[in-house]
mmCIF file of C-alpha atoms in Angstrom:
data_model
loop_
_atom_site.group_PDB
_atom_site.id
_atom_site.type_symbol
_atom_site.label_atom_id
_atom_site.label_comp_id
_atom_site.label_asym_id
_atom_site.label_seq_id
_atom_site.Cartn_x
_atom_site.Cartn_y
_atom_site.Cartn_z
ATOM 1 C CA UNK C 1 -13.104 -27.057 40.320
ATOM 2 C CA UNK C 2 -13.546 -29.802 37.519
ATOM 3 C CA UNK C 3 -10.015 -30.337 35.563
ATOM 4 C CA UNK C 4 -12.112 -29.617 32.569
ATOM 5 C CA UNK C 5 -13.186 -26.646 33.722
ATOM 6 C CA UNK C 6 -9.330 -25.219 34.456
ATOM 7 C CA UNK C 7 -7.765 -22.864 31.750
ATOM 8 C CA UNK C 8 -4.912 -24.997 30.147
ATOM 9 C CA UNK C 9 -1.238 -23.781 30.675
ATOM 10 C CA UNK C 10 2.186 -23.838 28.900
ATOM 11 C CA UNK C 11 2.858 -26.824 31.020
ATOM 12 C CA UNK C 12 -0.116 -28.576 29.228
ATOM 13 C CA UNK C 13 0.875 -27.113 25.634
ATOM 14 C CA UNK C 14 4.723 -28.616 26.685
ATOM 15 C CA UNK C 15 3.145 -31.679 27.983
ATOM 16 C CA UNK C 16 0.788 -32.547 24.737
ATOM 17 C CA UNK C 17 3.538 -31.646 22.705
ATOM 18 C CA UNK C 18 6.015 -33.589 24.242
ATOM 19 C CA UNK C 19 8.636 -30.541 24.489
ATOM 20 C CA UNK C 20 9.959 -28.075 27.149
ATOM 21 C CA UNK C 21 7.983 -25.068 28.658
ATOM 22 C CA UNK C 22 11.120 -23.305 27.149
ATOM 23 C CA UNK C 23 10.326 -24.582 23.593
ATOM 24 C CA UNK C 24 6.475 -23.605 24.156
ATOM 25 C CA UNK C 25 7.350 -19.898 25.166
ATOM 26 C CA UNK C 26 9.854 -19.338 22.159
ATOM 27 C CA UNK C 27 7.015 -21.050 19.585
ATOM 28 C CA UNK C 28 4.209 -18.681 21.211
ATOM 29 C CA UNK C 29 6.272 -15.792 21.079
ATOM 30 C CA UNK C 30 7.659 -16.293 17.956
ATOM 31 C CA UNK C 31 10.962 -16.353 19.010
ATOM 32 C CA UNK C 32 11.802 -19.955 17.564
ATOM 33 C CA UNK C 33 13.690 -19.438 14.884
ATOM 34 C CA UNK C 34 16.937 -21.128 14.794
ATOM 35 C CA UNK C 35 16.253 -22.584 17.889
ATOM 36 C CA UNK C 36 13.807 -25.089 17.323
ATOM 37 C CA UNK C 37 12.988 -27.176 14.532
ATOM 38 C CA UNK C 38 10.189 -26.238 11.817
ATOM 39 C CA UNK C 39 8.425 -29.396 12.591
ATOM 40 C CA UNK C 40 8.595 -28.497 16.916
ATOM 41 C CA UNK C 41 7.288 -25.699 16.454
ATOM 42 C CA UNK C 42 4.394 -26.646 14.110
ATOM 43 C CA UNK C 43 3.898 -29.447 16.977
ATOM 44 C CA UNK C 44 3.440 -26.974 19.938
ATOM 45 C CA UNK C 45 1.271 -24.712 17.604
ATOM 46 C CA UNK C 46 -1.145 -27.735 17.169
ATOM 47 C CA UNK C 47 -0.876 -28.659 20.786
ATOM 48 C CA UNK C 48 -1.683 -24.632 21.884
ATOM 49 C CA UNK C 49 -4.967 -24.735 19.237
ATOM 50 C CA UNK C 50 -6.419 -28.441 20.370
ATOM 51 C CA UNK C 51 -6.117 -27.436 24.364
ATOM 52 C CA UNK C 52 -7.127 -24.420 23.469
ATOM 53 C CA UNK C 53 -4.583 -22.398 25.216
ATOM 54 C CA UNK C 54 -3.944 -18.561 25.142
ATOM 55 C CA UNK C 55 -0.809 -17.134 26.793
ATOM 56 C CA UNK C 56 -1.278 -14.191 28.952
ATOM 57 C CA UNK C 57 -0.945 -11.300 26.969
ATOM 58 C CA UNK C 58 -0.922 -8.514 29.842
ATOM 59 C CA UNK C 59 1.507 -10.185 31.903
ATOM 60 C CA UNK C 60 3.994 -11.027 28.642
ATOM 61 C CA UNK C 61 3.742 -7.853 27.898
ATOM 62 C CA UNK C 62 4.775 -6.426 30.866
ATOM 63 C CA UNK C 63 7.566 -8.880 31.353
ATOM 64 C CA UNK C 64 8.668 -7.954 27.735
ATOM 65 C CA UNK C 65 8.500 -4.221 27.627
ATOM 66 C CA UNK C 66 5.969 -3.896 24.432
ATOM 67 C CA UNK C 67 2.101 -3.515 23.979
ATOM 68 C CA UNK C 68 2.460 -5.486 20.976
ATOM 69 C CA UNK C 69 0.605 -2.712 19.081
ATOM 70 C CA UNK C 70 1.334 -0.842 15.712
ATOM 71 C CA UNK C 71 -0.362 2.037 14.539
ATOM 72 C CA UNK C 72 -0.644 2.232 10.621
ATOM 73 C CA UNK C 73 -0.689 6.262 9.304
ATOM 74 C CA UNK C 74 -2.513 6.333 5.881
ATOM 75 C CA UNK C 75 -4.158 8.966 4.025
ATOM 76 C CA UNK C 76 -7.801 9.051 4.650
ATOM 77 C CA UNK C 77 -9.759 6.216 3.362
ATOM 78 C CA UNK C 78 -11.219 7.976 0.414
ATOM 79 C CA UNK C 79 -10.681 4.443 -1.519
ATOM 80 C CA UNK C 80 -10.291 0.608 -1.055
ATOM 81 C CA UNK C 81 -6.710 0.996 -2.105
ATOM 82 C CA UNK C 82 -5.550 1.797 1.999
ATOM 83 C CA UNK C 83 -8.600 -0.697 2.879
ATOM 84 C CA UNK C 84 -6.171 -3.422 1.338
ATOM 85 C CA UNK C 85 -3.466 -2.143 3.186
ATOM 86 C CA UNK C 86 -5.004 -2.589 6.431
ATOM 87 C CA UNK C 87 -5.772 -5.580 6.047
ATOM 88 C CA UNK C 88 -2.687 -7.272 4.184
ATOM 89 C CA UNK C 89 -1.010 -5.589 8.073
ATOM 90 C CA UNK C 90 -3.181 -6.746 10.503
ATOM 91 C CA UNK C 91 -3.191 -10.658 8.754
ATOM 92 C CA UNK C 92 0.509 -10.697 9.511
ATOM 93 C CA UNK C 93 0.066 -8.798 12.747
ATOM 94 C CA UNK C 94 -2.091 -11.379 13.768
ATOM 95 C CA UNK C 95 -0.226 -13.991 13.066
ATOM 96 C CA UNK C 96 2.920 -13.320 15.469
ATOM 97 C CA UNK C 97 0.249 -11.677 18.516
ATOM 98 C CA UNK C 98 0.191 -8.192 17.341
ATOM 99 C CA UNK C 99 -3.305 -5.682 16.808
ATOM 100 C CA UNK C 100 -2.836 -3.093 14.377
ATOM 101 C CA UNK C 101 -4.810 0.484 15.007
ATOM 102 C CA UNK C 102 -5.674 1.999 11.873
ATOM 103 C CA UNK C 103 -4.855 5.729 12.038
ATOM 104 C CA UNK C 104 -6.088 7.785 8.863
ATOM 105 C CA UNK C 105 -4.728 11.338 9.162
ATOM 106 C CA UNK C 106 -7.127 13.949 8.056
ATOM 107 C CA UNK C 107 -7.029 15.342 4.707
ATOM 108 C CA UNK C 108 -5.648 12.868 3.358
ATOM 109 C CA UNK C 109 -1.943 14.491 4.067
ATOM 110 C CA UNK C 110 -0.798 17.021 6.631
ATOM 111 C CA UNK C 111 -0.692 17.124 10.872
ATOM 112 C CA UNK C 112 -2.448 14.640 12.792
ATOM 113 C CA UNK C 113 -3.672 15.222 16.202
ATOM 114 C CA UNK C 114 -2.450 12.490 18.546
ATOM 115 C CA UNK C 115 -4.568 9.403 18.345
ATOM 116 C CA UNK C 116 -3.054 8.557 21.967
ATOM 117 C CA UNK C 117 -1.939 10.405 25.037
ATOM 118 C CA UNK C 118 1.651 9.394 24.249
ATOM 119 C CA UNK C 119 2.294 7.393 20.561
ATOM 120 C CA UNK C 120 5.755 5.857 22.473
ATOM 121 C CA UNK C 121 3.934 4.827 25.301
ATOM 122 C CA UNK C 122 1.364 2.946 23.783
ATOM 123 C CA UNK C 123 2.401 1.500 20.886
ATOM 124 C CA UNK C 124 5.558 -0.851 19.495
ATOM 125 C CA UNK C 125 6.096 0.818 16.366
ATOM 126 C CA UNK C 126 4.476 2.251 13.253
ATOM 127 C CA UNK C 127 3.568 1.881 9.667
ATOM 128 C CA UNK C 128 3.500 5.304 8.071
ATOM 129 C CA UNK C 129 2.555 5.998 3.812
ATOM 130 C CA UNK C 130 4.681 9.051 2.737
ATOM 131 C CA UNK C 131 1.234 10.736 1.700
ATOM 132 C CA UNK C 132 0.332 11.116 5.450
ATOM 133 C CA UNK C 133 4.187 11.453 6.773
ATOM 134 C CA UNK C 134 3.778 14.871 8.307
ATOM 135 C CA UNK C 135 1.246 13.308 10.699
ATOM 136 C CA UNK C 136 4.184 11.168 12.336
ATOM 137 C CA UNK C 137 5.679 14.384 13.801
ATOM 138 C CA UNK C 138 2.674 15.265 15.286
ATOM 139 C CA UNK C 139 2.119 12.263 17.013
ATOM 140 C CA UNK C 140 5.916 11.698 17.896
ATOM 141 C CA UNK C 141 5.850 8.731 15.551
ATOM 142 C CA UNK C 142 8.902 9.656 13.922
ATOM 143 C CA UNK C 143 10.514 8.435 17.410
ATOM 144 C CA UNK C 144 8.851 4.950 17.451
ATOM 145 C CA UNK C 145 10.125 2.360 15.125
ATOM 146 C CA UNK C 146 9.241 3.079 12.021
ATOM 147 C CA UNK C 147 8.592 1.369 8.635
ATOM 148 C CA UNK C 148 7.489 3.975 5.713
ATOM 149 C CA UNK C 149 5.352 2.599 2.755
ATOM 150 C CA UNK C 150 5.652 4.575 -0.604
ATOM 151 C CA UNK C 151 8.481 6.140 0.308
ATOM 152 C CA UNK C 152 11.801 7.454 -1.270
ATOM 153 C CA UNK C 153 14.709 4.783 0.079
ATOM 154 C CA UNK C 154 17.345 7.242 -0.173
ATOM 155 C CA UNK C 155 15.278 10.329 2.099
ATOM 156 C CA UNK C 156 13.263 7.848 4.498
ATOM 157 C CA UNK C 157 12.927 8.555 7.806
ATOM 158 C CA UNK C 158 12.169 5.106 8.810
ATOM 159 C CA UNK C 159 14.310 2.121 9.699
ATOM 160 C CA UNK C 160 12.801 0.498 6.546
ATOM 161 C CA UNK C 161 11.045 1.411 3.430
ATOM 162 C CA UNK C 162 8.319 -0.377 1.473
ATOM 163 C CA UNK C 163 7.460 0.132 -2.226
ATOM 164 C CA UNK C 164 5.411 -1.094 -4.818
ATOM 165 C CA UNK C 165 7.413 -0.799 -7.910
ATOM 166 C CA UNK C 166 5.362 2.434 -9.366
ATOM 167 C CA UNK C 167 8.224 3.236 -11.913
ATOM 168 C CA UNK C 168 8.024 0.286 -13.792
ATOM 169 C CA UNK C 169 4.451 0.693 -13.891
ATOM 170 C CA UNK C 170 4.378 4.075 -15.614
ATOM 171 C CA UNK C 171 6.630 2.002 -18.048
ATOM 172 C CA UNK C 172 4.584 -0.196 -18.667
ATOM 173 C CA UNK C 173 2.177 2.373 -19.338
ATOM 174 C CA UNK C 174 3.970 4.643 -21.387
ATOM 175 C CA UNK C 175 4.619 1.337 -24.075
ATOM 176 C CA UNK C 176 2.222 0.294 -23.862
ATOM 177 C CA UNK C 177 0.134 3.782 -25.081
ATOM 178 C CA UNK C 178 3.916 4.292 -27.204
ATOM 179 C CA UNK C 179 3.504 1.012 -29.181
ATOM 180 C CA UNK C 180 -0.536 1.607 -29.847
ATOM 181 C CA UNK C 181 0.970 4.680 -31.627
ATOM 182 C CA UNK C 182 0.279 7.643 -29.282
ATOM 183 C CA UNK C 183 2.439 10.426 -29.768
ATOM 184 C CA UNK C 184 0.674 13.498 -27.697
ATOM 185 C CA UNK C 185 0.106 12.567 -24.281
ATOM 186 C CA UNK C 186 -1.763 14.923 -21.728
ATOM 187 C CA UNK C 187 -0.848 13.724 -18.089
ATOM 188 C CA UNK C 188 -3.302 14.139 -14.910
ATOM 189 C CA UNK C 189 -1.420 14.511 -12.464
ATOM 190 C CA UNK C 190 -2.201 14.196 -8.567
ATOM 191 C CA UNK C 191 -1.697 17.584 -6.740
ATOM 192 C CA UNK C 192 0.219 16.327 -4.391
ATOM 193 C CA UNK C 193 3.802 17.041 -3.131
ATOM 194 C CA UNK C 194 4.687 13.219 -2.480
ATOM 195 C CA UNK C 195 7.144 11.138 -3.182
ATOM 196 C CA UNK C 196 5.362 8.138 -5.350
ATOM 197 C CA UNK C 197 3.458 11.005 -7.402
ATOM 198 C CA UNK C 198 7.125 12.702 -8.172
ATOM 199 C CA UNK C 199 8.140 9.479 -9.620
ATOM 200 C CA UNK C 200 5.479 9.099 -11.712
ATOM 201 C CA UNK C 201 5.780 12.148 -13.797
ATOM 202 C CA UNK C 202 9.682 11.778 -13.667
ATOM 203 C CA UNK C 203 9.311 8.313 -15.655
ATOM 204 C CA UNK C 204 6.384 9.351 -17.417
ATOM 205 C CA UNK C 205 8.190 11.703 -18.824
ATOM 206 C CA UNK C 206 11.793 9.919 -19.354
ATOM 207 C CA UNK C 207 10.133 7.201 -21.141
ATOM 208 C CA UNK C 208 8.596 9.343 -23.587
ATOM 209 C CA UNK C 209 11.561 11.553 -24.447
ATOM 210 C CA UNK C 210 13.220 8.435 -25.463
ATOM 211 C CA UNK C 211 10.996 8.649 -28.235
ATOM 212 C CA UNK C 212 11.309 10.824 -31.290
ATOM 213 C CA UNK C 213 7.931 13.224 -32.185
ATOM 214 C CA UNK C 214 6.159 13.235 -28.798
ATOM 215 C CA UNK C 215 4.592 15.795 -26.680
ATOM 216 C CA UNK C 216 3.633 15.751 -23.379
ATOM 217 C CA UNK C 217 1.737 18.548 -21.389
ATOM 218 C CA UNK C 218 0.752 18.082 -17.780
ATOM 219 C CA UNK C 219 -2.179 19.453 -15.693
ATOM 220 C CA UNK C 220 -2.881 18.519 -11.540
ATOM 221 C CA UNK C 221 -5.943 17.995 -9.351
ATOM 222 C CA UNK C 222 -6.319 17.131 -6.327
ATOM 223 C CA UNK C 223 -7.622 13.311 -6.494
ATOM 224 C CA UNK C 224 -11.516 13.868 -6.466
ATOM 225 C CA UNK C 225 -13.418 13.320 -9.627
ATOM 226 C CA UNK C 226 -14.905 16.916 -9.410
ATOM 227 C CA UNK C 227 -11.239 18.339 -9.148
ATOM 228 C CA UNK C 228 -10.339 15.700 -12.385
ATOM 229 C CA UNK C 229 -13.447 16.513 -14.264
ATOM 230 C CA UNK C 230 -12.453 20.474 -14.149
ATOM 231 C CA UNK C 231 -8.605 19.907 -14.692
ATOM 232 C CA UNK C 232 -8.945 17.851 -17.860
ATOM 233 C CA UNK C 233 -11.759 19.524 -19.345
ATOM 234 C CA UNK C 234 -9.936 22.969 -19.203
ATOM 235 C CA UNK C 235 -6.546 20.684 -20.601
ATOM 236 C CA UNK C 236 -8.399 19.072 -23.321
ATOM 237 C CA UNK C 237 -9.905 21.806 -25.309
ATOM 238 C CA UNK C 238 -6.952 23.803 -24.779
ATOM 239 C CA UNK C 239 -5.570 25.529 -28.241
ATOM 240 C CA UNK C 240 -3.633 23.439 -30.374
ATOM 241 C CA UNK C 241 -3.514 19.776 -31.228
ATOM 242 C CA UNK C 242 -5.522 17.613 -28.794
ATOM 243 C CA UNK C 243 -3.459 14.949 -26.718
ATOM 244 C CA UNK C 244 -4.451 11.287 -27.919
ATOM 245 C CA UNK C 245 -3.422 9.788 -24.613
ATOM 246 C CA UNK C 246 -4.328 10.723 -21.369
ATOM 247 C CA UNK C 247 -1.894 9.334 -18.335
ATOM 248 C CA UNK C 248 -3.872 9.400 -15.232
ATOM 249 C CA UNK C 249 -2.315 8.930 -11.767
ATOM 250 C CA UNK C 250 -5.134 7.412 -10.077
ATOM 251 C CA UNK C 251 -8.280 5.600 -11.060
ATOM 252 C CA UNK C 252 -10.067 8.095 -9.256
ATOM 253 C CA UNK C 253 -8.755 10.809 -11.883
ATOM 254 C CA UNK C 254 -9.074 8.908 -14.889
ATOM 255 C CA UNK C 255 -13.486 8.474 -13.801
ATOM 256 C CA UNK C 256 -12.970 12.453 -13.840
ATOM 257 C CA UNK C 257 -11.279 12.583 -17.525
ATOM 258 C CA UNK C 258 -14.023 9.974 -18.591
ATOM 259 C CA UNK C 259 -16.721 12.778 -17.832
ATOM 260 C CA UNK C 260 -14.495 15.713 -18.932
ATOM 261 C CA UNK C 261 -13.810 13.567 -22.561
ATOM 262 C CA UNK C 262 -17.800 13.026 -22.836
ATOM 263 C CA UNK C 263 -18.753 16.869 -22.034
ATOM 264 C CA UNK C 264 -16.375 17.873 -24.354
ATOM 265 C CA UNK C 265 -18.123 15.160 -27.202
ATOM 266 C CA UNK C 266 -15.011 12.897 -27.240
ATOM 267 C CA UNK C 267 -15.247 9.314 -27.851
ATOM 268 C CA UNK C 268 -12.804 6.476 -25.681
ATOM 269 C CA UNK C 269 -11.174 4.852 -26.861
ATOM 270 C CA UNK C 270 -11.407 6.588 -30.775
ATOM 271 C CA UNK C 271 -10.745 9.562 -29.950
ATOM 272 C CA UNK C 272 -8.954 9.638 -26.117
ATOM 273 C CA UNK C 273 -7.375 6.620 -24.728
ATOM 274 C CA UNK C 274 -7.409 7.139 -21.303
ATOM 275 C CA UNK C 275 -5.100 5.416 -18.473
ATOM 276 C CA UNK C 276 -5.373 5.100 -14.651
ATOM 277 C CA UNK C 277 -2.990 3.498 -11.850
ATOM 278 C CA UNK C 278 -4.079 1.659 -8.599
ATOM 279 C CA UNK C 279 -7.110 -0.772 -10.325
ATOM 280 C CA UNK C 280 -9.786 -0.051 -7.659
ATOM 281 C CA UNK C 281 -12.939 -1.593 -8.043
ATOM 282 C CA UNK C 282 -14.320 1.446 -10.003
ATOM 283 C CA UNK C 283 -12.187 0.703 -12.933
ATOM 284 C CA UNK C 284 -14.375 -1.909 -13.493
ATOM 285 C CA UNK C 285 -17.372 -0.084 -13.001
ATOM 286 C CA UNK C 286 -16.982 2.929 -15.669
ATOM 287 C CA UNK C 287 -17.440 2.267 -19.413
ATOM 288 C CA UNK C 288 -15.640 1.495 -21.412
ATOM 289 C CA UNK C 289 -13.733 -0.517 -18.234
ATOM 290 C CA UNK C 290 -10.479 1.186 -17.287
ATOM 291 C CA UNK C 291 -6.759 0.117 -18.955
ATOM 292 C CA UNK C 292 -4.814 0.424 -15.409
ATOM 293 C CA UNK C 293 -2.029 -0.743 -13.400
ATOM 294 C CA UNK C 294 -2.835 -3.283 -10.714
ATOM 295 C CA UNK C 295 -1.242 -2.375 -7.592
ATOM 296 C CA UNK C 296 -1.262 -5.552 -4.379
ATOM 297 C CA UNK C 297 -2.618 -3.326 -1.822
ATOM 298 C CA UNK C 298 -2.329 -6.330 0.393
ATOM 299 C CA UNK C 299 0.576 -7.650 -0.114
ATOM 300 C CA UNK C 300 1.836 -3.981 0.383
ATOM 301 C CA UNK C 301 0.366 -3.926 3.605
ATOM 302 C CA UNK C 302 1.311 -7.867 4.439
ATOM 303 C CA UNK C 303 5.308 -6.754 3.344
ATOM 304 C CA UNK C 304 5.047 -3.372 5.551
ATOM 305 C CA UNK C 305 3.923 -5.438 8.567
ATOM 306 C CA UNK C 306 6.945 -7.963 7.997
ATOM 307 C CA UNK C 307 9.188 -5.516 7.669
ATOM 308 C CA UNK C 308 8.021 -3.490 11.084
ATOM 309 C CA UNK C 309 8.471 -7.019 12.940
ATOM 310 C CA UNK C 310 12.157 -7.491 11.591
ATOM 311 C CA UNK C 311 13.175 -3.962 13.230
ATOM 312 C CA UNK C 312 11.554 -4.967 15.998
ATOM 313 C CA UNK C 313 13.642 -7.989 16.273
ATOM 314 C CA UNK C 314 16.769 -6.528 15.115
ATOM 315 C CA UNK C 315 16.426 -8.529 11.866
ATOM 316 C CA UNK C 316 16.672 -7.620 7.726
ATOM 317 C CA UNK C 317 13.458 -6.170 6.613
ATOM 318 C CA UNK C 318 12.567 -8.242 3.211
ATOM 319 C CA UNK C 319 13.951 -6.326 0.334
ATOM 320 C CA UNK C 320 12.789 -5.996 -3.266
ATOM 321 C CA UNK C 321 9.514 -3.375 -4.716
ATOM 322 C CA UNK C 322 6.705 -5.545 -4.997
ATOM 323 C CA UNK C 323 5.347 -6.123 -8.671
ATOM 324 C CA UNK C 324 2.797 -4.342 -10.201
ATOM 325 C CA UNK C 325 0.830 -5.186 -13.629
ATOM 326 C CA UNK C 326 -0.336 -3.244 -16.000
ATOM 327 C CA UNK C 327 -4.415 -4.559 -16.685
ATOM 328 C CA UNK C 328 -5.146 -3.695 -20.836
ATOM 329 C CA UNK C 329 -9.046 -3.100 -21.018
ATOM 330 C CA UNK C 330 -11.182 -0.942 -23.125
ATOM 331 C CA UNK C 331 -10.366 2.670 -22.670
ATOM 332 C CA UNK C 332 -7.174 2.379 -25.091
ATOM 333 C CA UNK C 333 -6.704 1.974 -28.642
ATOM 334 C CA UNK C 334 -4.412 3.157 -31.042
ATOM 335 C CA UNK C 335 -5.345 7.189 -32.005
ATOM 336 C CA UNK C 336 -7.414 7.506 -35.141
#
């Protein structure tokens, strides 16, 4: 057979790169860290792309115990939000060797049946959101390594947690609707028992006790618009002075309100300033466009993934919520 025509080993990687078959298996296998230089290890990379070199996955894995697999739990994909998520995980993944099976338990929330014969046998660890945590039971999950996204730190079942910081996005929320001069709020609440939604109407509801003369009522749906649309409707022309604000949970409840505001003849912004949280792509898309809070769906994903590989490797997850902004469009304005 033509050299050419030969698949190129680590030998060739070490040889190009002018290091040690050692060096090239800690680089690939990203075990480098602390062992060889920055610059080494950018050196072999280069080497591994030009030759065009792949390391034998099967038999690394076999030699190393792992599948080099994670299975990421989310509810189902009834928005891009979780879309994001996916992929912020399986960049990362891919960058230190790893696939990523996207798992989306049904319902949204609630058991799972087992995507594989055994979870533990088949996969290194997992990525959970708290909305679909009762699926990780199910699927013996709860046994693998385990990083939980949305999560409360102090309750977690995993070996790391990974949040977006939600509270000071309701903060942002609540001044911002507080300094426009609303004083009644209504707040749409998602109808469901999870932890990110309980910390929502917890600051929701601090931050506007901290002011003198407001009022805030709360009504739940489940997140569909239909559900929304029904919920805030019935709210709204509830006796007694209307709310001026209405604090959505979700994008995907606030395009419900919209339609519930407009059957009941109400104008947004004059007469309802309306809010959402999670700036999906149909924020945009509604009229007047949605004031929301931006959430990094990738990055969430991206940080998850990072944090999973740390436990792997016996290493500190990164630590820190990850930002969120609060996006001022047309839907608010201060109450007539």
């Amino acid at each position: 057979m033509a050299q050419g025509s030969t698949r190129p080993t680590s030998r060739d990687v070490a040889q190009a790169a002018g290091v040690s078959q050692a060096a090239v298996s800690l680089v690939l296998g990203d075990k480098w860290r602390g062992r060889v230089s920055e610059a080494t290890a950018q050196r072999v990379r280069e080497a591994a792309q030009e030759l065009g070199y792949r390391p034998n996955l099967a038999a690394r894995n076999l030699r190393l115990g792992r599948t080099r697999t994670v299975l990421l739990v989310v509810p189902a994909l009834t928005t891009e939000f979780f879309a994001g998520v996916y992929t912020g995980a399986a960049r990362v993944a891919a960058e230190h060797g790893f696939g990523v099976v996207l798992y989306p338990s049904p319902e949204g929330i609630g058991p799972a049946r087992n995507p594989f014969g055994s979870a533990a046998a088949a996969l290194d660890g997992v990525i959970a959101s708290s909305m679909a945590a009762d699926a990780l039971t199910a699927i013996r999950g709860d046994q693998l390594p385990l990083v939980m996204l949305d999560s409360d730190p102090e309750g977690s079942l995993g070996a790391a947690t990974v949040n977006l910081d939600i509270k000071d996005g309701v903060r942002q929320v609540a001044e911002h609707l507080l300094t426009l001069g609303h004083r009644r709020f209504l707040h749409l609440a998602a109808d469901i028992a999870s932890w990110t939604f309980e910390v929502r109407a917890r600051e929701l509801a601090t931050r506007l006790s901290e002011v003198p003369g407001t009022d805030l009522r709360t009504t739940r749906a489940p997140i569909t618009i239909e559900d929304a649309l029904n919920a805030a409707e019935t709210a709204l022309a509830a006796p007694g002075p209307r709310p001026t604000a209405l604090v959505c949970d979700d994008d995907k409840l606030a395009a419900g309100a919209y339609k519930a505001a407009r059957r009941l003849g109400l104008h947004i912004p004059d007469d309802l300033s309306i809010t959402g949280l999670d700036d999906l792509a149909l924020s945009r898309a509604i009229d007047p466009e949605l004031t929301t809070v931006r959430l990094d769906a990738e990055r969430f994903g991206a940080q998850g993934m990072e944090a999973l590989l740390a436990v792997l490797d016996d290493r500190t997850p990164p630590q820190g919520d990850i930002p969120v902004e609060l996006v001022v469009r047309g839907s608010t304005a201060p109450p007539r």
